[in-house]
Coordinates of N, CA, C and O in Angstrom, one line a residue:
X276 N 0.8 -1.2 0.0 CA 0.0 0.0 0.0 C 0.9 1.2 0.0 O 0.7 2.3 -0.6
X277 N 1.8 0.9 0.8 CA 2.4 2.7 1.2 C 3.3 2.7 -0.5 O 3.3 3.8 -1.1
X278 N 3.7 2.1 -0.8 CA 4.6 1.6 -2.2 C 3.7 2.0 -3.5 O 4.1 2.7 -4.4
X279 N 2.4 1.6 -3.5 CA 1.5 2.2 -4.3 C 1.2 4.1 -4.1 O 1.1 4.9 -5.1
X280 N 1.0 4.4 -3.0 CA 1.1 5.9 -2.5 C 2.6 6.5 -3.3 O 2.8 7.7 -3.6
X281 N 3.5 5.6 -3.5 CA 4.8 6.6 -3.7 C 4.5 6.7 -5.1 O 4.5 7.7 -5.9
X282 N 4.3 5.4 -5.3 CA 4.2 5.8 -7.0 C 3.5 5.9 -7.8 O 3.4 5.5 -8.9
X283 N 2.6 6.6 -7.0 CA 0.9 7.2 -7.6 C 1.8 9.0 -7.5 O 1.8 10.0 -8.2
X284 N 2.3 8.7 -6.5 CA 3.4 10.2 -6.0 C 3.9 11.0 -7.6 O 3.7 12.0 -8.2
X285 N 4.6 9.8 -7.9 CA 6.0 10.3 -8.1 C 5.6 10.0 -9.7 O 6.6 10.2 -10.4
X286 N 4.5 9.6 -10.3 CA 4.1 9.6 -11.5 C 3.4 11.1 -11.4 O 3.7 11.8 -12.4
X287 N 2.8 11.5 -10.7 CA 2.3 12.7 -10.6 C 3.4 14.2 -10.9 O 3.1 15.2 -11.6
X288 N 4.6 13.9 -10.2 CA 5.5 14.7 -10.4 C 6.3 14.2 -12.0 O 6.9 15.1 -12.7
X289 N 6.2 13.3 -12.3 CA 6.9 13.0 -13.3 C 6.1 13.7 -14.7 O 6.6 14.1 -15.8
X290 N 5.1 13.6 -14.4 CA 3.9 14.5 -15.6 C 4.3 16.0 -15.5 O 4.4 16.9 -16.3
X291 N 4.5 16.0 -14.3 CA 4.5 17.8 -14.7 C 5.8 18.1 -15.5 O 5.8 19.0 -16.2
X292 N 7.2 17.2 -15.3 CA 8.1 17.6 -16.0 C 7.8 17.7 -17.4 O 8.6 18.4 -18.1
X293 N 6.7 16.9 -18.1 CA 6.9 17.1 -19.2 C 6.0 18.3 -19.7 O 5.8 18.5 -20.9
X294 N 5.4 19.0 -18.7 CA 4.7 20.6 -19.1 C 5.8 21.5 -19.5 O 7.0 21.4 -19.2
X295 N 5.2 22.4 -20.3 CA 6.4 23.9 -20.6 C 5.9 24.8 -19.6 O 5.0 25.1 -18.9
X296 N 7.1 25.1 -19.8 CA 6.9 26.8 -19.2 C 6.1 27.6 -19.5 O 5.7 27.3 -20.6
X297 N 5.5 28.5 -19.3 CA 4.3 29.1 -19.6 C 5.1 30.4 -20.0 O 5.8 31.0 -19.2
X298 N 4.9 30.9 -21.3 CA 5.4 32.5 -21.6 C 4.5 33.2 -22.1 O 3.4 32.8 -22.6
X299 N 4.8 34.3 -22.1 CA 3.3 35.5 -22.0 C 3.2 35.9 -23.6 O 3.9 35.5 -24.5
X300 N 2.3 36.8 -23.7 CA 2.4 36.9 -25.3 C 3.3 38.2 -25.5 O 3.3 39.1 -24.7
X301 N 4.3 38.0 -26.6 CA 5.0 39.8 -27.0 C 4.2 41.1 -26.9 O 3.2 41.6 -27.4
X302 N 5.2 41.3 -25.9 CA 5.4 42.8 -25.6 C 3.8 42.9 -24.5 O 3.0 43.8 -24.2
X303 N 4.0 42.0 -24.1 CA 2.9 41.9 -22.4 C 3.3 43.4 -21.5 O 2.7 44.4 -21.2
X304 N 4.6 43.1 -21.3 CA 4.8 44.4 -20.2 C 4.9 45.6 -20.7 O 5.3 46.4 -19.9
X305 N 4.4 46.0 -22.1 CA 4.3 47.0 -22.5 C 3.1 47.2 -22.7 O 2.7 48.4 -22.7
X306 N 2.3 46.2 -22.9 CA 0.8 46.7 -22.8 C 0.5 46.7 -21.4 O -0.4 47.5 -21.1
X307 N 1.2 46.0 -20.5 CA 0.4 46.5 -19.0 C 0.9 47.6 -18.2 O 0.5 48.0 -17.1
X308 N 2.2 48.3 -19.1 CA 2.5 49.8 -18.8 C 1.6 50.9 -19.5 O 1.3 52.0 -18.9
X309 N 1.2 50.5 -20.6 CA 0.0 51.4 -21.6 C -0.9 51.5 -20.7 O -1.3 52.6 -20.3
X310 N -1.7 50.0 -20.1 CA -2.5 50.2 -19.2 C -2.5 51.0 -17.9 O -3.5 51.8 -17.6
X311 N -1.3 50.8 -17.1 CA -1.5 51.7 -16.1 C -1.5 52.9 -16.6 O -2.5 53.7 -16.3
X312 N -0.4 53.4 -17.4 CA -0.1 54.8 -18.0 C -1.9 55.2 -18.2 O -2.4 56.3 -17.9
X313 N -2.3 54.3 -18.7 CA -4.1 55.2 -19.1 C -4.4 55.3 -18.1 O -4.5 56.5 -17.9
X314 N -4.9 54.6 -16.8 CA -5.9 54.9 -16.2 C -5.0 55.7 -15.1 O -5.7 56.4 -14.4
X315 N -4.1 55.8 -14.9 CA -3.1 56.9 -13.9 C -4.0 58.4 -14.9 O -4.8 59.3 -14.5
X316 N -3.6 58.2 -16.2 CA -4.2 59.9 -16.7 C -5.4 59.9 -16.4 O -5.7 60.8 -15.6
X317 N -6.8 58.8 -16.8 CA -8.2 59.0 -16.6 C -8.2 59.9 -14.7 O -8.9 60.8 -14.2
X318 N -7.3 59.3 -14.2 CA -7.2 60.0 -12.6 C -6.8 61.0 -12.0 O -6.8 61.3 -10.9
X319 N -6.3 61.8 -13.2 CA -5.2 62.7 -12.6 C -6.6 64.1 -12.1 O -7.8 64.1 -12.5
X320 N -6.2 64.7 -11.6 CA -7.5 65.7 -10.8 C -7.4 66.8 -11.8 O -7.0 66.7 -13.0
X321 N -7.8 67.9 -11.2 CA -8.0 69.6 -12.3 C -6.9 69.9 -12.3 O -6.3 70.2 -13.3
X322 N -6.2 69.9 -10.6 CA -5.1 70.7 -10.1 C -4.2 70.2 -10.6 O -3.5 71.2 -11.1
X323 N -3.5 69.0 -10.8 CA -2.3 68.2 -11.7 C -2.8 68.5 -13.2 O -1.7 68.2 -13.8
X324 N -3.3 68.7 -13.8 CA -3.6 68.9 -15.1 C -3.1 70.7 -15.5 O -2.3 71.1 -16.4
X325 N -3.9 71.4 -14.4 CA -3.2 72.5 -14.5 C -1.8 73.0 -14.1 O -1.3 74.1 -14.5
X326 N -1.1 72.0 -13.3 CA 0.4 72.4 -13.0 C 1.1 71.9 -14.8 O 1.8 72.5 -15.6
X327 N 0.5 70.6 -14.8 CA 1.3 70.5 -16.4 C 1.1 71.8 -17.7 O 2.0 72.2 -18.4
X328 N -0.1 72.3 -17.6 CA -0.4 73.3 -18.2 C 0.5 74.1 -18.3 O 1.2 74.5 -19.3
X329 N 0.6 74.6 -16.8 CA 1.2 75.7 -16.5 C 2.6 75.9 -16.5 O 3.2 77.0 -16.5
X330 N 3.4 74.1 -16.4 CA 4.7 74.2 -17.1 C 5.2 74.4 -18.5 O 6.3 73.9 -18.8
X331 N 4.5 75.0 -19.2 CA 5.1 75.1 -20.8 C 5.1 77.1 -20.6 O 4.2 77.9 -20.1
X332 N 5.7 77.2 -20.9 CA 6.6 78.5 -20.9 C 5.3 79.8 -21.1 O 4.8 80.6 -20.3
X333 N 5.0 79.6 -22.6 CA 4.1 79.7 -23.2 C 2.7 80.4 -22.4 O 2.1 81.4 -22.6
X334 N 2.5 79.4 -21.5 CA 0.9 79.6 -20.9 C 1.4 80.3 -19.4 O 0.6 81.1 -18.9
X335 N 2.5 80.1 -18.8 CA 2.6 80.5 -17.8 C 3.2 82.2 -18.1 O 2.6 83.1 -17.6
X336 N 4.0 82.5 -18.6 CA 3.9 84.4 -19.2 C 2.7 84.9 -19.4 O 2.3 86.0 -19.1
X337 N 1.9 83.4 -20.5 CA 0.4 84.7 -20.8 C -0.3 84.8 -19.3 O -0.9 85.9 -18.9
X338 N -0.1 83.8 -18.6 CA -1.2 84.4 -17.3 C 0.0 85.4 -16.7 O -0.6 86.5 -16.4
X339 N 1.4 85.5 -16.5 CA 1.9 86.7 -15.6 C 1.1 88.0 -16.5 O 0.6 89.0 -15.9
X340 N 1.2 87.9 -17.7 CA 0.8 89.0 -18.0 C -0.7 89.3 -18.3 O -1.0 90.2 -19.1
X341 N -1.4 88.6 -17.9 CA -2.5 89.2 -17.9 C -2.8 89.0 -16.4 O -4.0 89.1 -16.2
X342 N -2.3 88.9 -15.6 CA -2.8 88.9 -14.5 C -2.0 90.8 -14.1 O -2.3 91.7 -13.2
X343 N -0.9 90.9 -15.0 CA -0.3 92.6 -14.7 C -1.6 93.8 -15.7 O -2.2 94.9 -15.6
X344 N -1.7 92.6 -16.8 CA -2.6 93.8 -16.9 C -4.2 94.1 -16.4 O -4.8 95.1 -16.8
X345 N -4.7 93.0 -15.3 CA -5.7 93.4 -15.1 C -5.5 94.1 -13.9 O -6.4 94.6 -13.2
X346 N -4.3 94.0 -13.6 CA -3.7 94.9 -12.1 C -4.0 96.3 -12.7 O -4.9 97.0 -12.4
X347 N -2.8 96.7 -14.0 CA -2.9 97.8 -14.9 C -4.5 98.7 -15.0 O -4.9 99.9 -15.0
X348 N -5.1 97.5 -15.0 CA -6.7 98.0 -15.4 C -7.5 98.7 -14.2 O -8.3 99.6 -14.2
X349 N -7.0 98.0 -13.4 CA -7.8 98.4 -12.1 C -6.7 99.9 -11.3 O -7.2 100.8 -10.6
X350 N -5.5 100.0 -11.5 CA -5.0 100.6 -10.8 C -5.4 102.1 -11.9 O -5.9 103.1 -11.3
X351 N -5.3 102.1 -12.9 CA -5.8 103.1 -14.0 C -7.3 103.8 -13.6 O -7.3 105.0 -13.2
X352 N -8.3 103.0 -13.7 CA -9.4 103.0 -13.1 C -9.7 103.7 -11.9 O -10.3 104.8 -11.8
X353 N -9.0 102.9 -10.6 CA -9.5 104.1 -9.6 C -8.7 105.4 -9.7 O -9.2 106.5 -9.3
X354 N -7.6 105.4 -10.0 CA -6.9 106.8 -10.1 C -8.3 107.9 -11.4 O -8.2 109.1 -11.1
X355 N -9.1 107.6 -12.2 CA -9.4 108.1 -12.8 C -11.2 108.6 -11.9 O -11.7 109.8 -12.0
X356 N -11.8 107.4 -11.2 CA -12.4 107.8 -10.2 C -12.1 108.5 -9.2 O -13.0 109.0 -8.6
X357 N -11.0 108.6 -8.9 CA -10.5 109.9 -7.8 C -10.8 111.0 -8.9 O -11.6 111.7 -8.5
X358 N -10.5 111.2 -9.8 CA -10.5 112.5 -10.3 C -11.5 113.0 -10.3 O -11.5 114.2 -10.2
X359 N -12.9 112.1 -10.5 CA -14.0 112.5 -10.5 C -14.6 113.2 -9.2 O -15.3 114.2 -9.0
X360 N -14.0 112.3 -8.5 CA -14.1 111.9 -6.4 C -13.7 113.6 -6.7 O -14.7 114.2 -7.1
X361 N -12.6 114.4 -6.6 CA -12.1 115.5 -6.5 C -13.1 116.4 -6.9 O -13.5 117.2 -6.0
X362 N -13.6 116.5 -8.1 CA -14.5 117.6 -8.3 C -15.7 117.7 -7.7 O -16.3 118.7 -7.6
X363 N -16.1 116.6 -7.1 CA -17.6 116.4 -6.4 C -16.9 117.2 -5.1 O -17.5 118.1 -4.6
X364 N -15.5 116.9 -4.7 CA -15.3 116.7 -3.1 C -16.0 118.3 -2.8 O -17.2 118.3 -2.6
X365 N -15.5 119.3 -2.8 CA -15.8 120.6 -2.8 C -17.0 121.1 -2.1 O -17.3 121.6 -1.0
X366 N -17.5 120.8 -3.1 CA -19.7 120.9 -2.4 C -20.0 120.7 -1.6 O -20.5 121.5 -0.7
X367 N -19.6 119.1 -1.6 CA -20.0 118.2 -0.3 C -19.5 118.4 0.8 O -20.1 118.1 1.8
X368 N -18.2 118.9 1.0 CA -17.6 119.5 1.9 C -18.4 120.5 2.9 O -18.7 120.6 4.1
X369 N -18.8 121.3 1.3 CA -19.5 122.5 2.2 C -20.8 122.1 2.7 O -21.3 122.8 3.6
X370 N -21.4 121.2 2.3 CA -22.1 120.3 3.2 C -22.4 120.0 4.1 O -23.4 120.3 4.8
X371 N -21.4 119.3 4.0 CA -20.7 118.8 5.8 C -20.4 119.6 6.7 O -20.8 119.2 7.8
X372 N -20.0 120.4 6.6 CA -20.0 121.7 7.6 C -21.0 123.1 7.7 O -21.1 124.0 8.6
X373 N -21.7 123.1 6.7 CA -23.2 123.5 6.9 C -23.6 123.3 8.6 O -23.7 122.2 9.1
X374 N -23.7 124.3 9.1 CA -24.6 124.6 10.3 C -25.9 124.9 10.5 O -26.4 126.0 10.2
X375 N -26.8 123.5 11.4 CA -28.5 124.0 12.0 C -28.2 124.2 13.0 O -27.3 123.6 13.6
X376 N -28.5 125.0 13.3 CA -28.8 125.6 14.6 C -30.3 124.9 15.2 O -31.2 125.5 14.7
X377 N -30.5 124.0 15.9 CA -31.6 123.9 16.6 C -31.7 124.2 17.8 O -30.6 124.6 18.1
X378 N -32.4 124.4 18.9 CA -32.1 124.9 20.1 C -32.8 123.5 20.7 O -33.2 122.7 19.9
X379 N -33.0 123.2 22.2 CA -33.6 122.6 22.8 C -35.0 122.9 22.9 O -35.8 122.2 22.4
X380 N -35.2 124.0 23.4 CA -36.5 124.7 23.5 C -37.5 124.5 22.0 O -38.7 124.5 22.1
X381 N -36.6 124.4 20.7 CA -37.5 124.8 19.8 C -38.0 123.0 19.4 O -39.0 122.8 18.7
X382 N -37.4 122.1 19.8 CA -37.7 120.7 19.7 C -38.4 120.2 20.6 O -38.8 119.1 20.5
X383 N -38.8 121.1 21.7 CA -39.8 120.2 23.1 C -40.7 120.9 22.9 O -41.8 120.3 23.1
X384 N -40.9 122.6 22.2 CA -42.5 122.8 22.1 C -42.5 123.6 20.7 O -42.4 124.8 20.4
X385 N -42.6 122.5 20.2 CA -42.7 122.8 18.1 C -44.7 124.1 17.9 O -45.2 124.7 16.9
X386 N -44.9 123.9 19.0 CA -46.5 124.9 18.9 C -46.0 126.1 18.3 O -46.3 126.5 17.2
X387 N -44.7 126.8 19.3 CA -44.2 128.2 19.4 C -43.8 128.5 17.8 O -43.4 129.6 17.5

């Protein structure tokens, strides 16, 4: 019995020697680098999309300068509202310093 066990065994192992090796089809690890490489991009967020953006020469000058000239725009702007501010100021000043005279007496008995 135990003699039958061995070489019930050892036919078992003797089959597998005569299997091959198992080899993958060409250029496997380059399709399962394509693959990761795809779905890493399908993942990438706004904010990593925009830093790559924003490393090409190109895109990153156009925003310095549009972000100088909307500075340009606004600083232009209120300087040209003050000027306006200036000619009103005047009036309104004298406005502001305009004196009522009310008295007490004339607010507690409004009959008189």
């Amino acid at each position: 019995m135990m003699n039958h066990k061995k070489d019930k065994t050892e036919e078992i192992l003797n089959s597998l020697q005569q299997t091959k090796r198992a080899e993958p089809k060409p250029f496997l690890y380059t399709r399962v680098q394509a693959a990761i490489a795809a779905k890493n991009k399908e993942e990438q967020s706004i904010f990593s999309k925009l830093a790559l953006l924003l490393q090409r020469p190109v895109f990153a000058f156009s925003l310095i300068l549009l972000v100088l000239l909307v500075n340009a725009f606004c600083f232009f702007q209120s300087n040209l509202s003050s000027k306006y501010d200036t000619a009103i100021q005047p009036s309104t000043k004298v406005q502001e310093f305009a004196i009522n005279v009310n008295s007490l007496y004339d607010l507690d008995n409004p009959d008189q």
